[in-house]
mmCIF file of C-alpha atoms and ligand atoms in Angstrom:
data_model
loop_
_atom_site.group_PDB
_atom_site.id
_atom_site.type_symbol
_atom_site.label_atom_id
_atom_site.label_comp_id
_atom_site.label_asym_id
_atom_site.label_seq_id
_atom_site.Cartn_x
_atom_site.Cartn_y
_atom_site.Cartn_z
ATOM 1 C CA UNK A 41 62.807 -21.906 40.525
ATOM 2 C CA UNK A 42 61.303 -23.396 43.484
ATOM 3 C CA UNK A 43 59.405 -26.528 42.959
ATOM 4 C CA UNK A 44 56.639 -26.419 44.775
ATOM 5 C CA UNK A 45 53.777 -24.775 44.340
ATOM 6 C CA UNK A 46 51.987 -22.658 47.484
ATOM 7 C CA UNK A 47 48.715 -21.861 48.317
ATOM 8 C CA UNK A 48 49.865 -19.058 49.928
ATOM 9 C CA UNK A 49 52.894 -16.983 50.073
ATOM 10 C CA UNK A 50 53.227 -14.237 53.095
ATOM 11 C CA UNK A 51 55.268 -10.929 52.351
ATOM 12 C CA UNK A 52 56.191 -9.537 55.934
ATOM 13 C CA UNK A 53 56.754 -10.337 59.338
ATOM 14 C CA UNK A 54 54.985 -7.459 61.798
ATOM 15 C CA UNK A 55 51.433 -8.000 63.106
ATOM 16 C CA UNK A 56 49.930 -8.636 59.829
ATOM 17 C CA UNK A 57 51.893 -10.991 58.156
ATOM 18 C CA UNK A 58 52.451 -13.576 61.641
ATOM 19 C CA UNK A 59 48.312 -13.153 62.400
ATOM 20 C CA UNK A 60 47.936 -14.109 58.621
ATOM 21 C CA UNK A 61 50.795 -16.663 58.786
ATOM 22 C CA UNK A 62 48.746 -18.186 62.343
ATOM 23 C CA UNK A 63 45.376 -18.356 60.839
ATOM 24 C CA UNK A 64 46.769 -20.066 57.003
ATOM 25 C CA UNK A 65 48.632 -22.913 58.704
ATOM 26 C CA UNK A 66 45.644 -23.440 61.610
ATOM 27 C CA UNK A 67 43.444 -23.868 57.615
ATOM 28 C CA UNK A 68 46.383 -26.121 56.542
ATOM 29 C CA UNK A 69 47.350 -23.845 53.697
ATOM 30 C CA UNK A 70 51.031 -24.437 54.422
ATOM 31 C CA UNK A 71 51.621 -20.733 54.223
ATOM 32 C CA UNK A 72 55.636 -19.719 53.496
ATOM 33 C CA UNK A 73 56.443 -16.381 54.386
ATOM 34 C CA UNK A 74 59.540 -13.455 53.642
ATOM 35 C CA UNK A 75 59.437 -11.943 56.729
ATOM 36 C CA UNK A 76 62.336 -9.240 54.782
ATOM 37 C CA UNK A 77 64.793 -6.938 56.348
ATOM 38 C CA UNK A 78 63.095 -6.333 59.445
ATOM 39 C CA UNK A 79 62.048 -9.304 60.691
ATOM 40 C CA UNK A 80 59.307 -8.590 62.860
ATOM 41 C CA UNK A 81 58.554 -5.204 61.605
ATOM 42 C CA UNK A 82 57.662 -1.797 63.416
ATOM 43 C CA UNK A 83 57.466 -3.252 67.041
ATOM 44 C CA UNK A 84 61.201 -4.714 66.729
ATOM 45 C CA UNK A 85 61.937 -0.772 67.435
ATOM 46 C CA UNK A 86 60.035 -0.426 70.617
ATOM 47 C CA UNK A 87 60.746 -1.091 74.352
ATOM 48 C CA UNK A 88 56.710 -1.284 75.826
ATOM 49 C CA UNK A 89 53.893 -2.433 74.330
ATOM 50 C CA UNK A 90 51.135 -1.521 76.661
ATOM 51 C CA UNK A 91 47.726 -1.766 74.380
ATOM 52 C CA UNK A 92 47.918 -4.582 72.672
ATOM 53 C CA UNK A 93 45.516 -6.968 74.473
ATOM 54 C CA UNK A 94 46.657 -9.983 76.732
ATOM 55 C CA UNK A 95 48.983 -8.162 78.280
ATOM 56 C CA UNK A 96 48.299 -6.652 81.409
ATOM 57 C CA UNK A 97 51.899 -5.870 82.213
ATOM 58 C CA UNK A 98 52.341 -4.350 78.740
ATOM 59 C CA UNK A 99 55.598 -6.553 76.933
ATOM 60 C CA UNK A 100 58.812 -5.132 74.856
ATOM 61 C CA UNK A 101 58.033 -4.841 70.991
ATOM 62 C CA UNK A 102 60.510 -7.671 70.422
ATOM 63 C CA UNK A 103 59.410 -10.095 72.950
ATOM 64 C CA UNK A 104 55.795 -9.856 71.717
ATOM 65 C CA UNK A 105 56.813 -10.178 68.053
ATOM 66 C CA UNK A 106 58.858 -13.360 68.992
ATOM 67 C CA UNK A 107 55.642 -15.078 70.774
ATOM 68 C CA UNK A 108 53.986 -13.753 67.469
ATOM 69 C CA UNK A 109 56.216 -15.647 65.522
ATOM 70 C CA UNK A 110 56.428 -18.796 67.696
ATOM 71 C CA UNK A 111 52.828 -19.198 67.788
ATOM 72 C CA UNK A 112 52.627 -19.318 64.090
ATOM 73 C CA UNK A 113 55.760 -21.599 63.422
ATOM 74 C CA UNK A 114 53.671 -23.803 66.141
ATOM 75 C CA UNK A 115 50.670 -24.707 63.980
ATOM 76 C CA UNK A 116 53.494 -24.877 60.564
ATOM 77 C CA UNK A 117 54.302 -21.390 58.863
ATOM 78 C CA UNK A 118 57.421 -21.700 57.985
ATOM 79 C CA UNK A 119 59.675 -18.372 57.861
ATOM 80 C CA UNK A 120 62.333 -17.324 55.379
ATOM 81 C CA UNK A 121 64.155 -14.217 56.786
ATOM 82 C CA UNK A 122 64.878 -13.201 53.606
ATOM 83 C CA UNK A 123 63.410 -9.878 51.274
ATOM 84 C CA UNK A 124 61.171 -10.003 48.439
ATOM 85 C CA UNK A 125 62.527 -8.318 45.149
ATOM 86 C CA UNK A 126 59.933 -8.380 42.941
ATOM 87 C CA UNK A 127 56.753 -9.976 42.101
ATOM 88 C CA UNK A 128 54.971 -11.006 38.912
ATOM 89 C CA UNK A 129 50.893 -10.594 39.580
ATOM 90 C CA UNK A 130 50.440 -10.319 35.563
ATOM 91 C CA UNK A 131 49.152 -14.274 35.706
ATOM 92 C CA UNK A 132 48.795 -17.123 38.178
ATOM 93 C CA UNK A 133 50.107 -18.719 39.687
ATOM 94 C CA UNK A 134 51.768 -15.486 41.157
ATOM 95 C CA UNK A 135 55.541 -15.176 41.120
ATOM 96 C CA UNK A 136 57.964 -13.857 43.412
ATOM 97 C CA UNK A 137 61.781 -13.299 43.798
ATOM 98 C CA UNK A 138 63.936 -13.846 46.684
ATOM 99 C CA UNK A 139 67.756 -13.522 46.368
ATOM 100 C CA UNK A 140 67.459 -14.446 42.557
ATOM 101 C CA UNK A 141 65.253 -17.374 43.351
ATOM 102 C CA UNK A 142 61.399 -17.871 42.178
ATOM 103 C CA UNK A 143 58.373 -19.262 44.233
ATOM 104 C CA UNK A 144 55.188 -19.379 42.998
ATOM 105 C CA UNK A 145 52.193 -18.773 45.035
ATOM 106 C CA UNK A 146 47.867 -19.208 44.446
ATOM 107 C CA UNK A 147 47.563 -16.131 46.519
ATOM 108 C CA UNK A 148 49.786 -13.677 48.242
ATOM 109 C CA UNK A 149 49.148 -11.623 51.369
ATOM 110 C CA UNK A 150 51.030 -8.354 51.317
ATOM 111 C CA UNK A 151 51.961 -7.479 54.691
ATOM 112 C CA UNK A 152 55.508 -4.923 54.266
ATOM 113 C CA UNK A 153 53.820 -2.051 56.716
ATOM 114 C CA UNK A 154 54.627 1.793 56.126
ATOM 115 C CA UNK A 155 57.884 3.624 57.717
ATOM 116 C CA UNK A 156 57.600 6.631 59.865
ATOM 117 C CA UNK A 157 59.219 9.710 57.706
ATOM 118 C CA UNK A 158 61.551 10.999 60.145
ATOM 119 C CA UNK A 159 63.295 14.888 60.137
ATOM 120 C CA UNK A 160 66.686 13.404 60.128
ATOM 121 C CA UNK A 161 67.768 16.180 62.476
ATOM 122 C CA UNK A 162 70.728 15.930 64.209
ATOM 123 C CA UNK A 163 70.909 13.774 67.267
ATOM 124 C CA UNK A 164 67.725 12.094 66.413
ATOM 125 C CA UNK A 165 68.988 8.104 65.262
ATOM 126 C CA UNK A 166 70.197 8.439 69.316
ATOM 127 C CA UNK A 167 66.740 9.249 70.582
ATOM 128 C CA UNK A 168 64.678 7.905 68.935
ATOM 129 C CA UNK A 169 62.297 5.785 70.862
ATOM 130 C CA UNK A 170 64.083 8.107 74.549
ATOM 131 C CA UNK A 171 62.025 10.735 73.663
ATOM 132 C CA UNK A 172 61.298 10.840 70.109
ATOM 133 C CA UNK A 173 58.566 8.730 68.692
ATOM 134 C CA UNK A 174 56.179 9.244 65.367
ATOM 135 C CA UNK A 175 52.946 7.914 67.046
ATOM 136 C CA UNK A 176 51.221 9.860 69.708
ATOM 137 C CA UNK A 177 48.859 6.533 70.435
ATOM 138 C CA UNK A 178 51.572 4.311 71.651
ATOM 139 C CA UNK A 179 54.069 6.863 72.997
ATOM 140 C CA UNK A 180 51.773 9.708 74.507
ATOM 141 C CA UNK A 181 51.185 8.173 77.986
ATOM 142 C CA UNK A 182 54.850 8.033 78.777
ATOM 143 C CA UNK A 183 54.845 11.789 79.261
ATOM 144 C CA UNK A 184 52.649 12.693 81.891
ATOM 145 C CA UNK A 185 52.914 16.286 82.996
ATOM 146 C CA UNK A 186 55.746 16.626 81.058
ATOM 147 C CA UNK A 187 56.580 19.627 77.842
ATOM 148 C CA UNK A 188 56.379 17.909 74.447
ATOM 149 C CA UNK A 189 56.680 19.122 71.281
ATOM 150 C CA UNK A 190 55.349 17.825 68.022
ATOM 151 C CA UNK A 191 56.170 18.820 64.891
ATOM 152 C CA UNK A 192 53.741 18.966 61.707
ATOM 153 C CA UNK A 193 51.850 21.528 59.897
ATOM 154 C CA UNK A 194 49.315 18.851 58.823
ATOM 155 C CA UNK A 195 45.990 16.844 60.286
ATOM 156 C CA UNK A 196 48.467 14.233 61.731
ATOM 157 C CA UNK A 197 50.084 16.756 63.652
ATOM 158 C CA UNK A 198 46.833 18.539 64.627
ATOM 159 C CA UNK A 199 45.450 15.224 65.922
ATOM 160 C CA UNK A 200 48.621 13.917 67.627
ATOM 161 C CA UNK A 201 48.644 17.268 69.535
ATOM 162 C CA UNK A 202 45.223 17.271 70.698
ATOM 163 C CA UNK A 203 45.265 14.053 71.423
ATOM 164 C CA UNK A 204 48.505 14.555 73.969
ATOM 165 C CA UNK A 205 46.938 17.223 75.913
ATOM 166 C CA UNK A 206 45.886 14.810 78.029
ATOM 167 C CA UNK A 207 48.870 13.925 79.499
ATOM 168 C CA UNK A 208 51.574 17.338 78.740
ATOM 169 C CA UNK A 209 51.476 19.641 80.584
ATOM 170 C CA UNK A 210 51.791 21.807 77.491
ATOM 171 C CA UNK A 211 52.021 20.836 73.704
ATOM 172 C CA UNK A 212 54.050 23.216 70.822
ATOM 173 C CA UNK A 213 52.976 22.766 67.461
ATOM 174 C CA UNK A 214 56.756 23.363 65.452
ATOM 175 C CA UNK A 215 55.664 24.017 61.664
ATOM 176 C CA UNK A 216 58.279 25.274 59.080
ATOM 177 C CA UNK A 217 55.899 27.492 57.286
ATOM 178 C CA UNK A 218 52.782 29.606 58.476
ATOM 179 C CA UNK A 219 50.436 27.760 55.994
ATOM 180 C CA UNK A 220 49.188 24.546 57.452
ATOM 181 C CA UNK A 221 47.803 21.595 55.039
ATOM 182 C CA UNK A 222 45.869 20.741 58.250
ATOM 183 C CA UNK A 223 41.471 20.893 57.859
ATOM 184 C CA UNK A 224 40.172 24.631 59.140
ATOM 185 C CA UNK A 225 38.472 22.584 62.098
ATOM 186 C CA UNK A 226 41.724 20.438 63.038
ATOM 187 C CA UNK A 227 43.522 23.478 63.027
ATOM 188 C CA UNK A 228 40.921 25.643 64.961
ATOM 189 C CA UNK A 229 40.778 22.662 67.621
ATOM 190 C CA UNK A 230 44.403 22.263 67.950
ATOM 191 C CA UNK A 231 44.857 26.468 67.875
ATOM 192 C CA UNK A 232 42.309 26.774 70.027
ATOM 193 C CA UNK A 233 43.457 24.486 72.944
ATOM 194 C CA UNK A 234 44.607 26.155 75.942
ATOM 195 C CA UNK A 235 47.493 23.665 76.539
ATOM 196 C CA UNK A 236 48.684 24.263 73.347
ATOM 197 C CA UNK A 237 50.996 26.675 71.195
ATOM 198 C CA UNK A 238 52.270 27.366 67.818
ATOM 199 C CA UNK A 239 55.275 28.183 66.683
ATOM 200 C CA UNK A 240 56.181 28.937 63.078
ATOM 201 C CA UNK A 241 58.995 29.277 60.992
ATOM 202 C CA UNK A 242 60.634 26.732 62.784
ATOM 203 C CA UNK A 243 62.801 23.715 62.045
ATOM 204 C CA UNK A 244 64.701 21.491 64.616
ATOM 205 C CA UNK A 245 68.309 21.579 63.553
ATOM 206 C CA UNK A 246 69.577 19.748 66.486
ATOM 207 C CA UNK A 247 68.310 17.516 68.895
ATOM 208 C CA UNK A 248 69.183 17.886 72.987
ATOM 209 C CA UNK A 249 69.447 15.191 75.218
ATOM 210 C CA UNK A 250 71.531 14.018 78.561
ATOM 211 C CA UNK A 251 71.590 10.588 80.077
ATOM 212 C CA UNK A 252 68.164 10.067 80.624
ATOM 213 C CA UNK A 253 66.954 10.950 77.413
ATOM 214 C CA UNK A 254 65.758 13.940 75.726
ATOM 215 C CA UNK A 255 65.916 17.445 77.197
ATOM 216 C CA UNK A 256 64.966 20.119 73.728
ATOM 217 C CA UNK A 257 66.044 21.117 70.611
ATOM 218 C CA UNK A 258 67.416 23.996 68.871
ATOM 219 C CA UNK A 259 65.168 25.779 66.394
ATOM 220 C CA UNK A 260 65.804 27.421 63.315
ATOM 221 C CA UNK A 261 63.998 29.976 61.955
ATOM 222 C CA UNK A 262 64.212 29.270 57.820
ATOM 223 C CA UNK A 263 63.785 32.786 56.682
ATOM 224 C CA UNK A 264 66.842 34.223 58.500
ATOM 225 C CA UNK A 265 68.595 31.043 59.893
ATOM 226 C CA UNK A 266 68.113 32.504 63.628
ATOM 227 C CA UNK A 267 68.351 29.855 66.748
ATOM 228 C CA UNK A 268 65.885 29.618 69.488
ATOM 229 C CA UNK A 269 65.934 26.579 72.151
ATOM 230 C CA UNK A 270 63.233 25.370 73.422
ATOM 231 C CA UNK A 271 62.760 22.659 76.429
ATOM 232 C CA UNK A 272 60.765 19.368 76.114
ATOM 233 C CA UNK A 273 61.543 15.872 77.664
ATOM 234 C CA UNK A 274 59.072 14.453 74.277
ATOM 235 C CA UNK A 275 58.896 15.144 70.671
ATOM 236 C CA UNK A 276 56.370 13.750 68.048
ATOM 237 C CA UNK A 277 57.624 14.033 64.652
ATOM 238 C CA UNK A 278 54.072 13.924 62.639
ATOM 239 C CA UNK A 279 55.176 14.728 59.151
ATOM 240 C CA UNK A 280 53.668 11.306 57.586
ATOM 241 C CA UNK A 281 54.078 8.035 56.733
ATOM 242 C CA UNK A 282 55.437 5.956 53.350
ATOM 243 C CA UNK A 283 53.914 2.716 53.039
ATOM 244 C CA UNK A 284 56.347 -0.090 51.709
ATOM 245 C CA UNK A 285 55.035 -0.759 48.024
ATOM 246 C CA UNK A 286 57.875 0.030 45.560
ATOM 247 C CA UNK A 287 59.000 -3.684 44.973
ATOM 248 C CA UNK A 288 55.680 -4.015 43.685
ATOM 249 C CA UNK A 289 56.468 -1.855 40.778
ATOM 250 C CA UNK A 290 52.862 -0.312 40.388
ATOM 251 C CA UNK A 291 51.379 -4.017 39.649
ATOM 252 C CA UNK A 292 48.349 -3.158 42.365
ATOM 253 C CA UNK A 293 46.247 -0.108 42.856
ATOM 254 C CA UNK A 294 47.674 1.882 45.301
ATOM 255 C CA UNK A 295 46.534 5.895 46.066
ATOM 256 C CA UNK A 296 48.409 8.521 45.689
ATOM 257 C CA UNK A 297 50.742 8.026 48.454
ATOM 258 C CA UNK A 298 51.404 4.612 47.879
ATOM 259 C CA UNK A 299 48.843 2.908 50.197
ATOM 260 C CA UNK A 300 47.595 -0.489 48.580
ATOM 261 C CA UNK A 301 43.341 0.023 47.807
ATOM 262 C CA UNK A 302 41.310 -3.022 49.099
ATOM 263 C CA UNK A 303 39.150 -3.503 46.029
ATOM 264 C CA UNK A 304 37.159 -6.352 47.865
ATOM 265 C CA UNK A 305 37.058 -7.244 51.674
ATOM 266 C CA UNK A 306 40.968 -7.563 52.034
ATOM 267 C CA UNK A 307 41.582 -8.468 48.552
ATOM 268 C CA UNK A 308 43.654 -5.882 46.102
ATOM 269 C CA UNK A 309 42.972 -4.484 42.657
ATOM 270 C CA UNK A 310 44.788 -8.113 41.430
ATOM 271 C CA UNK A 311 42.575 -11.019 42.142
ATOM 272 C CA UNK A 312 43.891 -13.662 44.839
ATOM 273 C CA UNK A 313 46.461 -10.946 46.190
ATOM 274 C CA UNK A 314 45.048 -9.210 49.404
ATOM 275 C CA UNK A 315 46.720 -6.902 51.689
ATOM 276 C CA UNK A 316 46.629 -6.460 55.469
ATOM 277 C CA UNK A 317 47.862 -3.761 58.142
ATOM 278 C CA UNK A 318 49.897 -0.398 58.032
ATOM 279 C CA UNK A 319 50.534 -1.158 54.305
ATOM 280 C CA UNK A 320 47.048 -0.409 53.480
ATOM 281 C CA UNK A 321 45.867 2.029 57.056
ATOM 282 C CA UNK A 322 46.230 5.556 56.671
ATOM 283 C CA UNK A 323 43.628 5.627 59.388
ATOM 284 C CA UNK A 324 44.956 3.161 62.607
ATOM 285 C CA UNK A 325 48.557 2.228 62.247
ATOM 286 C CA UNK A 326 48.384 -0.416 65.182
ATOM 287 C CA UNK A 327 49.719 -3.460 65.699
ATOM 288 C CA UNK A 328 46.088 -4.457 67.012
ATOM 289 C CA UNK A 329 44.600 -3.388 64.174
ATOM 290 C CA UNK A 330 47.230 -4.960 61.940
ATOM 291 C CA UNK A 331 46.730 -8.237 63.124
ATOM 292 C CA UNK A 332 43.180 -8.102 62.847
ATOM 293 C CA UNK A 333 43.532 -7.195 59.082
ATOM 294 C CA UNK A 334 45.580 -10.157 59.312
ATOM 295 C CA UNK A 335 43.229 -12.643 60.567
ATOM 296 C CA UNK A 336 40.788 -11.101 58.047
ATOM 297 C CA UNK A 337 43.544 -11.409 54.758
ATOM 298 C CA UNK A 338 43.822 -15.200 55.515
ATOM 299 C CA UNK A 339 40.227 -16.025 55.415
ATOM 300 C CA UNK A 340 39.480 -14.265 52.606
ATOM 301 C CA UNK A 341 42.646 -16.039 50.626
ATOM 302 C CA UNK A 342 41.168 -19.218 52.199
ATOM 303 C CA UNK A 343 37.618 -18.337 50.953
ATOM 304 C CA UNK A 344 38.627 -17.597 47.184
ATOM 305 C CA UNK A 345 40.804 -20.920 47.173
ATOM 306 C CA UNK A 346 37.971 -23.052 48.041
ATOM 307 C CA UNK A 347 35.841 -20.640 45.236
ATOM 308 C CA UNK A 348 38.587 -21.603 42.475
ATOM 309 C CA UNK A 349 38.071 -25.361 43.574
HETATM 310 C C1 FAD B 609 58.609 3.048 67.554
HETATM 311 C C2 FAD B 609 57.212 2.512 67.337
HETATM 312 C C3 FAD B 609 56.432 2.202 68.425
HETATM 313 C C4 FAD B 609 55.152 1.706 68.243
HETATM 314 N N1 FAD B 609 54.415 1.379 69.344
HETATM 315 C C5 FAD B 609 53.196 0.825 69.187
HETATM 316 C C6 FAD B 609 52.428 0.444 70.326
HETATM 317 O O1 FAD B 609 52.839 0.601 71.480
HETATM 318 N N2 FAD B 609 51.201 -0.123 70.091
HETATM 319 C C7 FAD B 609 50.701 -0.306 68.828
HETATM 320 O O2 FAD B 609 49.596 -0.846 68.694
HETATM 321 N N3 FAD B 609 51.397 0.074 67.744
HETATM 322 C C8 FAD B 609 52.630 0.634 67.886
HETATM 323 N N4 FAD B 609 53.336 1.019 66.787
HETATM 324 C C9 FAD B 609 52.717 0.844 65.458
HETATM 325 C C10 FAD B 609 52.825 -0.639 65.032
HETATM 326 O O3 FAD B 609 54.162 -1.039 65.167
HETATM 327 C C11 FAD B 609 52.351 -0.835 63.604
HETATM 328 O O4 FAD B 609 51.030 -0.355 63.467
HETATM 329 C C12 FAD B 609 52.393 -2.311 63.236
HETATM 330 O O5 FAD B 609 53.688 -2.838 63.433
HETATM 331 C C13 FAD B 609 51.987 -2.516 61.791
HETATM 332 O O6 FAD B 609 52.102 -3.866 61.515
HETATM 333 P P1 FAD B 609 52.262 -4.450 60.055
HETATM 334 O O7 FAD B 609 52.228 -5.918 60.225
HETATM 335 O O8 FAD B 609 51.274 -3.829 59.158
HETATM 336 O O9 FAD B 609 53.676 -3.964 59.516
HETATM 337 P P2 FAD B 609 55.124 -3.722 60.124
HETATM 338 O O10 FAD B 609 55.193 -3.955 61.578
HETATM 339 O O11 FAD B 609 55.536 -2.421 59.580
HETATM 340 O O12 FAD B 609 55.979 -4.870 59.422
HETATM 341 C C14 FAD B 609 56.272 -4.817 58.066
HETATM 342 C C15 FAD B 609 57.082 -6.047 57.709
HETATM 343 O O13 FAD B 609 57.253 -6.082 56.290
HETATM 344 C C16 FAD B 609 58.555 -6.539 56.017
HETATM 345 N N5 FAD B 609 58.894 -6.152 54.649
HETATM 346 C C17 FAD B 609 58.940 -4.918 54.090
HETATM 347 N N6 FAD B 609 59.334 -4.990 52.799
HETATM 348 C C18 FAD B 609 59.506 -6.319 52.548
HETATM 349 C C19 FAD B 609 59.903 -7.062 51.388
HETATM 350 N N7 FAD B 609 60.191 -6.466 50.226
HETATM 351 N N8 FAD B 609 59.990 -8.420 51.488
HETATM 352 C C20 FAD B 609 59.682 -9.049 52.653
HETATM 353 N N9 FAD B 609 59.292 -8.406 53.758
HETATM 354 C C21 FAD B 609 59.220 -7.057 53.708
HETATM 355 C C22 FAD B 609 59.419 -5.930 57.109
HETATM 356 O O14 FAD B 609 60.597 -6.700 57.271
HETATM 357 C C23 FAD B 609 58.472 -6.083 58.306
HETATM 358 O O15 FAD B 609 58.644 -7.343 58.865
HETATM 359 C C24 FAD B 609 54.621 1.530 66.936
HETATM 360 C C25 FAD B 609 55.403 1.853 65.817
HETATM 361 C C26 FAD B 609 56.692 2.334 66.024
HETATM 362 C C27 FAD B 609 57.532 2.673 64.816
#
């Protein structure tokens, strides 16, 4: 066991857990955090950042994250790149396991984001992020005029489609079935779109690329395993998201899909844990909007410390 006690311990290193990891060592909470096996987080997989504010060049995901980082070792958080195991929230103070070893924590901020779930198609691992991407937000710009395809049969996919209209040229909706979990009105909007088209009973089984990146992919239909091709220099994969809770072991209320429930402001279902950024947002899923929940997860720990005093 570790022998000192913290007033706060951070669990990830994107957005979230650095804004959180700034703002508790500017209050002097000598904050320690796990930034875990991808330090940084999401934006360590990205080449341009272009909407995160402050930079009116836009920045590469792993330049920004390292500013992130130095900023917040600057005023004293002090990083361990090292994975959580487990945690014990049944008392405080709050326990937590790294590599076999125990720390003990007043309050923790949960900041371990969601992953993208991918299709795991062939040829994807090598384009992924040259073509392929699993936000329309942050990617859809890059393809301007261009054919893209996204693939989804649900309100995710609806909205990502919609929403890159305005820069394809044309957008095809790839869905495996012909029933869509998608709302009537998403649907209608998306079906309704002139730039847009749906294709069903369809699943990539390859993707096609040259040097510069993605040119299509090969389509299979399910019910008779026949192959179509189809052209696009972008995809959106827009089958959903898994938020990174299992080490928590069902310890805080999460829904049904595994996103932690803010209970009060940021704090959880377990008193002096709170939880900030994709781990929690089924809405946003951006790294502005991460950090913000950030900012907002260290006050309120710093708020119900001083209330325990
Ligand atoms: C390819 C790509 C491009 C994107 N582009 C943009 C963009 O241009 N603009 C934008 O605003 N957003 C973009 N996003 C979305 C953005 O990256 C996320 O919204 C943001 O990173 C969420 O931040 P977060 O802090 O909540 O979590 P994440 O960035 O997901 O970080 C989670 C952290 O938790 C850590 N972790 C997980 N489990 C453990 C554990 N057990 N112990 C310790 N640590 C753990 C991980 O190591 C990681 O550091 C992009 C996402 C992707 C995938």
């Amino acid at each position: 066991m570790s022998d000192d006690l913290r007033n706060v311990i951070i669990i990830g290193s994107g957005p979230a857990g650095y804004t959180a990891g700034l703002y508790s060592a500017r209050a002097m909470l000598d904050p320690l955090m796990f930034a875990g096996y991808m330090s940084g987080g999401q934006l360590m997989l990205t080449s341009d950042v272009e909407n995160f504010p402050g930079y009116p060049q836009g920045i590469g995901g792993p330049e920004m994250m390292m500013q992130l980082r130095e900023q917040a070792e600057r005023f004293g958080l002090e990083v361990e790149d090292k994975n959580v195991e487990r945690v014990d929230l049944k008392e405080r103070p709050f326990k937590v396991w790294v590599e076999g070893q125990e720390f003990r924590a007043e309050t923790l901020i949960i900041c371990t984001g969601a992953e993208a779930i991918w299709l795991g198609a062939e040829g994807e691992e090598e384009q992924k992020g040259r073509g392929i991407s699993t936000c329309a937000t942050c990617d859809g710009a890059f393809f301007r005029d261009e054919e893209i395809i996204v693939i989804g049969g649900g309100d995710s996919a609806m909205e990502e489609a919609t929403f890159l209209t305005r820069f394809a040229s044309k957008v095809t909706i790839i869905h495996r079935r012909d029933v869509f979990k998608a709302s009537k009105v998403m649907y209608d909007r998306a079906a309704s779109h002139p730039k847009i088209e749906i294709k069903t009973f369809r699943s990539v089984k390859k993707w096609l690329s040259d040097e510069k990146g993605l040119t299509g992919a090969l389509l299979e239909d399910p019910r008779d395993g026949s192959i179509e091709q189809i052209e696009c220099s972008g995809a959106f994969i827009a089958i959903g998201h898994k938020p990174i809770t299992s080490f928590l072991e069902d310890q805080i209320e999460t829904d049904e899909s595994g996103y932690i429930i803010h209970k009060h402001n940021t704090m959880t279902s377990v008193e002096g844990v709170f939880a900030a950024g994709d781990v929690v947002d089924t809405r946003y899923r951006q790294a502005i909007t991460a950090a913000g929940m950030g900012c907002q997860a260290s006050i309120d720990a710093e708020r119900w410390l001083e209330d325990q005093e």
